Amino acid sequence: MELVKIPDAELEVMQVIWEREKEGDVFSKVLTDYFLEKNDWKRTTTLTILGRLEKKNFLKIDRELRMNRYTPLVKRQDYLDFATKYYLENVFSNSVKKLFAGLLDSKEVAKEELLKELKAI
């Protein structure tokens, strides 16, 4: 299966599913309640996003139950690898130097922290 970049809202939903999957099955009620509280999304908004993720083959939806159960078809690490490659190619023109410069310019990562992490690799 070929991965595609997904919008931020869909990625946010996938992140929650990947995290909650560790605890067991993930049901629609859990997700709709979570995003109602966190993002003030209506139930239909969350369900629409889940439907889009199913169409993109990121999720399998078991509709036999009273509440839908969601199973990720894409592993978190696989999407992380894809997204990293996507941004390196499309945002930083395949330049690791530009990527690191962008991290440092953003002030999100201190130079010392970045060097420490690189040495640990």
Coordinates of N, CA and C in Angstrom, one line a residue:
M1 N 0.8 -1.2 0.0 CA 0.0 0.0 0.0 C 0.9 1.2 0.0
E2 N 0.5 2.2 -0.9 CA 1.3 3.4 -0.9 C 0.7 4.4 0.0
L3 N 1.5 5.0 0.9 CA 1.0 6.0 1.8 C 0.9 7.4 1.2
V4 N -0.1 8.2 1.7 CA -0.3 9.5 1.3 C -0.2 10.4 2.5
K5 N 0.2 11.7 2.3 CA 0.2 12.6 3.4 C -1.2 13.0 3.7
I6 N -1.5 12.9 5.0 CA -2.9 13.2 5.5 C -2.9 14.6 6.2
P7 N -4.0 15.3 6.1 CA -4.2 16.6 6.8 C -3.9 16.5 8.3
D8 N -3.7 17.6 8.9 CA -3.4 17.6 10.3 C -4.5 17.0 11.2
A9 N -5.7 17.3 10.9 CA -6.8 16.8 11.7 C -6.9 15.3 11.6
E10 N -6.7 14.7 10.4 CA -6.6 13.3 10.3 C -5.4 12.7 11.0
L11 N -4.3 13.3 11.0 CA -3.1 12.9 11.7 C -3.4 12.9 13.2
E12 N -4.0 13.9 13.7 CA -4.3 14.0 15.1 C -5.2 12.9 15.5
V13 N -6.2 12.5 14.7 CA -7.1 11.4 15.0 C -6.2 10.1 15.0
M14 N -5.4 9.9 14.0 CA -4.6 8.7 14.0 C -3.6 8.6 15.2
Q15 N -3.1 9.7 15.6 CA -2.2 9.7 16.8 C -2.9 9.2 18.0
V16 N -4.2 9.6 18.2 CA -5.0 9.2 19.3 C -5.2 7.7 19.2
I17 N -5.6 7.2 18.0 CA -5.9 5.8 17.8 C -4.6 5.0 18.0
W18 N -3.5 5.4 17.5 CA -2.2 4.6 17.7 C -1.9 4.6 19.2
E19 N -2.1 5.6 19.9 CA -1.8 5.6 21.4 C -2.8 4.8 22.1
R20 N -4.1 4.9 21.8 CA -5.1 4.1 22.6 C -5.1 2.6 22.2
E21 N -4.6 2.3 21.0 CA -4.6 0.9 20.6 C -3.8 0.1 21.5
K22 N -2.8 0.7 22.2 CA -2.0 -0.1 23.1 C -2.8 -0.6 24.3
E23 N -3.9 0.1 24.6 CA -4.7 -0.3 25.8 C -5.8 -1.2 25.4
G24 N -6.0 -1.5 24.1 CA -7.1 -2.4 23.6 C -7.8 -1.8 22.5
D25 N -9.0 -2.3 22.2 CA -9.9 -1.8 21.1 C -10.2 -0.3 21.3
V26 N -10.3 0.4 20.1 CA -10.7 1.8 20.1 C -12.1 1.9 19.5
F27 N -13.0 2.5 20.2 CA -14.4 2.6 19.8 C -14.8 4.0 19.5
S28 N -15.8 4.2 18.6 CA -16.2 5.5 18.2 C -16.6 6.4 19.4
K29 N -17.2 5.9 20.4 CA -17.6 6.7 21.5 C -16.4 7.3 22.2
V30 N -15.4 6.5 22.4 CA -14.2 7.0 23.0 C -13.6 8.2 22.2
L31 N -13.6 8.0 20.9 CA -13.0 9.0 20.1 C -13.8 10.3 20.0
T32 N -15.1 10.1 19.8 CA -16.0 11.3 19.7 C -16.0 12.1 21.0
D33 N -16.0 11.4 22.1 CA -16.0 12.1 23.4 C -14.7 12.8 23.6
Y34 N -13.6 12.2 23.3 CA -12.2 12.8 23.4 C -12.1 14.1 22.6
F35 N -12.5 14.0 21.3 CA -12.4 15.2 20.5 C -13.4 16.3 20.7
L36 N -14.6 15.9 21.3 CA -15.5 16.9 21.7 C -14.9 17.7 22.9
E37 N -14.3 17.0 23.8 CA -13.6 17.7 24.9 C -12.4 18.5 24.5
K38 N -11.5 17.8 23.7 CA -10.2 18.4 23.4 C -10.4 19.6 22.4
N39 N -11.1 19.3 21.3 CA -11.2 20.3 20.2 C -12.5 20.9 19.9
D40 N -13.5 20.5 20.8 CA -14.9 21.0 20.6 C -15.5 20.6 19.3
W41 N -15.0 19.4 18.8 CA -15.6 18.9 17.5 C -16.9 18.2 17.8
K42 N -17.9 18.4 17.0 CA -19.1 17.7 17.0 C -18.9 16.2 16.7
R43 N -19.7 15.4 17.2 CA -19.6 13.9 16.9 C -19.5 13.6 15.4
T44 N -20.3 14.3 14.6 CA -20.2 14.1 13.2 C -18.9 14.5 12.6
T45 N -18.2 15.5 13.1 CA -16.9 15.9 12.6 C -15.9 14.8 12.8
T46 N -15.9 14.2 14.0 CA -14.9 13.1 14.2 C -15.3 11.9 13.4
L47 N -16.6 11.6 13.2 CA -17.0 10.4 12.4 C -16.6 10.6 10.9
T48 N -16.8 11.9 10.5 CA -16.4 12.2 9.1 C -14.9 12.0 8.8
I49 N -14.1 12.4 9.8 CA -12.6 12.2 9.7 C -12.3 10.7 9.7
L50 N -12.9 10.0 10.5 CA -12.7 8.6 10.6 C -13.1 7.9 9.3
G51 N -14.2 8.3 8.7 CA -14.6 7.8 7.4 C -13.6 8.1 6.3
R52 N -13.0 9.3 6.3 CA -11.9 9.6 5.4 C -10.7 8.8 5.5
L53 N -10.4 8.5 6.8 CA -9.2 7.7 7.1 C -9.4 6.2 6.6
E54 N -10.7 5.8 6.7 CA -11.0 4.5 6.2 C -10.8 4.4 4.6
K55 N -11.3 5.4 4.0 CA -11.2 5.5 2.5 C -9.8 5.6 2.0
K56 N -8.9 6.1 2.9 CA -7.5 6.2 2.5 C -6.7 5.0 3.0
N57 N -7.4 4.0 3.5 CA -6.9 2.7 4.0 C -5.9 2.9 5.2
F58 N -6.2 3.9 6.0 CA -5.4 4.1 7.2 C -6.1 3.3 8.4
L59 N -7.4 3.1 8.2 CA -8.2 2.4 9.3 C -9.1 1.3 8.7
K60 N -9.3 0.3 9.6 CA -10.4 -0.7 9.3 C -11.5 -0.4 10.3
I61 N -12.7 -0.4 9.8 CA -13.8 -0.1 10.7 C -14.7 -1.4 10.8
D62 N -14.8 -1.8 12.0 CA -15.7 -3.0 12.3 C -17.1 -2.4 12.7
R63 N -18.0 -2.6 11.7 CA -19.4 -2.0 11.9 C -20.4 -3.0 12.5
E64 N -19.9 -4.1 12.8 CA -20.9 -5.1 13.3 C -21.3 -4.9 14.8
L65 N -20.6 -4.1 15.4 CA -20.9 -3.8 16.8 C -21.8 -2.6 16.9
R66 N -22.4 -2.3 18.0 CA -23.2 -1.2 18.2 C -22.4 0.1 18.0
M67 N -21.2 0.1 18.5 CA -20.3 1.2 18.3 C -19.2 0.7 17.4
N68 N -18.8 1.6 16.4 CA -17.7 1.2 15.5 C -16.4 1.0 16.3
R69 N -15.7 -0.1 15.9 CA -14.4 -0.3 16.4 C -13.4 0.0 15.3
Y70 N -12.3 0.7 15.7 CA -11.3 1.1 14.7 C -10.0 0.4 14.9
T71 N -9.4 -0.1 13.8 CA -8.1 -0.7 13.9 C -7.2 -0.1 12.9
P72 N -6.1 0.4 13.3 CA -5.2 1.0 12.3 C -4.6 0.0 11.3
L73 N -4.6 0.4 10.1 CA -4.0 -0.5 9.0 C -2.6 0.0 8.7
V74 N -2.3 1.2 9.1 CA -0.9 1.9 9.0 C -0.3 2.0 10.3
K75 N 0.9 1.5 10.5 CA 1.6 1.6 11.7 C 2.2 3.0 11.9
R76 N 2.2 3.4 13.1 CA 2.7 4.8 13.4 C 4.1 5.0 12.8
Q77 N 5.0 4.0 13.0 CA 6.4 4.2 12.6 C 6.4 4.3 11.0
D78 N 5.6 3.5 10.4 CA 5.6 3.6 8.9 C 5.2 4.9 8.4
Y79 N 4.2 5.5 9.1 CA 3.7 6.9 8.7 C 4.8 7.9 9.0
L80 N 5.5 7.7 10.2 CA 6.5 8.7 10.6 C 7.7 8.6 9.6
D81 N 8.0 7.4 9.1 CA 9.1 7.3 8.1 C 8.7 8.0 6.8
F82 N 7.4 7.7 6.4 CA 6.9 8.3 5.2 C 6.9 9.9 5.3
A83 N 6.4 10.4 6.4 CA 6.3 11.8 6.6 C 7.7 12.5 6.6
T84 N 8.6 11.8 7.3 CA 10.0 12.4 7.3 C 10.6 12.5 5.9
K85 N 10.4 11.4 5.2 CA 10.9 11.4 3.8 C 10.2 12.5 2.9
Y86 N 8.9 12.6 3.1 CA 8.1 13.5 2.4 C 8.6 14.9 2.6
Y87 N 8.7 15.3 3.9 CA 9.2 16.7 4.2 C 10.6 16.9 3.8
L88 N 11.5 15.9 3.9 CA 12.8 16.1 3.5 C 12.9 16.4 2.0
E89 N 12.1 15.6 1.2 CA 12.1 15.8 -0.3 C 11.4 17.0 -0.7
N90 N 10.2 17.3 -0.1 CA 9.3 18.3 -0.6 C 9.5 19.7 0.0
V91 N 9.9 19.7 1.2 CA 10.1 21.0 1.9 C 11.5 21.4 2.0
F92 N 12.4 20.4 2.1 CA 13.9 20.8 2.3 C 14.7 20.3 1.1
S93 N 14.1 20.0 0.0 CA 14.8 19.7 -1.3 C 15.8 18.6 -1.1
N94 N 15.5 17.6 -0.3 CA 16.5 16.5 0.0 C 17.8 17.0 0.6
S95 N 17.7 18.1 1.3 CA 18.9 18.6 2.0 C 18.8 18.4 3.5
V96 N 19.6 17.6 4.0 CA 19.6 17.4 5.5 C 20.1 18.7 6.1
K97 N 21.0 19.3 5.5 CA 21.6 20.6 6.0 C 20.4 21.6 6.2
K98 N 19.6 21.7 5.2 CA 18.4 22.7 5.3 C 17.5 22.2 6.4
L99 N 17.3 20.9 6.5 CA 16.4 20.4 7.5 C 16.9 20.8 8.9
F100 N 18.2 20.6 9.2 CA 18.8 20.9 10.5 C 18.8 22.4 10.7
A101 N 19.1 23.2 9.6 CA 19.0 24.6 9.7 C 17.6 25.1 10.1
G102 N 16.6 24.5 9.5 CA 15.2 24.8 9.8 C 14.9 24.5 11.2
L103 N 15.4 23.4 11.8 CA 15.2 23.1 13.2 C 15.8 24.1 14.1
L104 N 17.0 24.5 13.7 CA 17.7 25.5 14.6 C 17.1 26.9 14.5
D105 N 16.7 27.3 13.3 CA 16.1 28.6 13.1 C 14.8 28.7 13.8
S106 N 14.1 27.6 13.9 CA 12.8 27.6 14.5 C 12.9 27.8 16.1
K107 N 14.0 27.7 16.6 CA 14.3 27.8 18.0 C 13.6 26.7 18.8
E108 N 13.0 25.7 18.1 CA 12.4 24.6 18.8 C 13.4 23.6 19.4
V109 N 14.6 23.6 18.8 CA 15.6 22.7 19.2 C 16.9 23.5 19.4
A110 N 17.5 23.4 20.5 CA 18.8 24.1 20.8 C 19.9 23.4 20.1
K111 N 20.9 24.1 19.6 CA 22.0 23.5 18.9 C 22.7 22.4 19.7
E112 N 22.9 22.7 21.0 CA 23.5 21.7 21.8 C 22.7 20.4 21.9
E113 N 21.4 20.5 22.0 CA 20.5 19.4 22.1 C 20.6 18.6 20.8
L114 N 20.6 19.3 19.6 CA 20.6 18.7 18.3 C 22.0 17.9 18.2
L115 N 23.1 18.5 18.6 CA 24.4 17.9 18.5 C 24.4 16.6 19.4
K116 N 23.9 16.7 20.6 CA 23.8 15.6 21.5 C 23.1 14.4 20.9
E117 N 21.9 14.7 20.3 CA 21.1 13.7 19.7 C 21.8 13.1 18.5
L118 N 22.5 13.9 17.7 CA 23.2 13.3 16.5 C 24.3 12.4 16.9
K119 N 25.0 12.8 18.0 CA 26.1 12.0 18.5 C 25.6 10.7 19.0
A120 N 24.4 10.6 19.5 CA 23.9 9.4 20.1 C 23.4 8.4 19.0
I121 N 23.3 8.9 17.8 CA 22.9 8.0 16.7 C 24.0 7.0 16.3

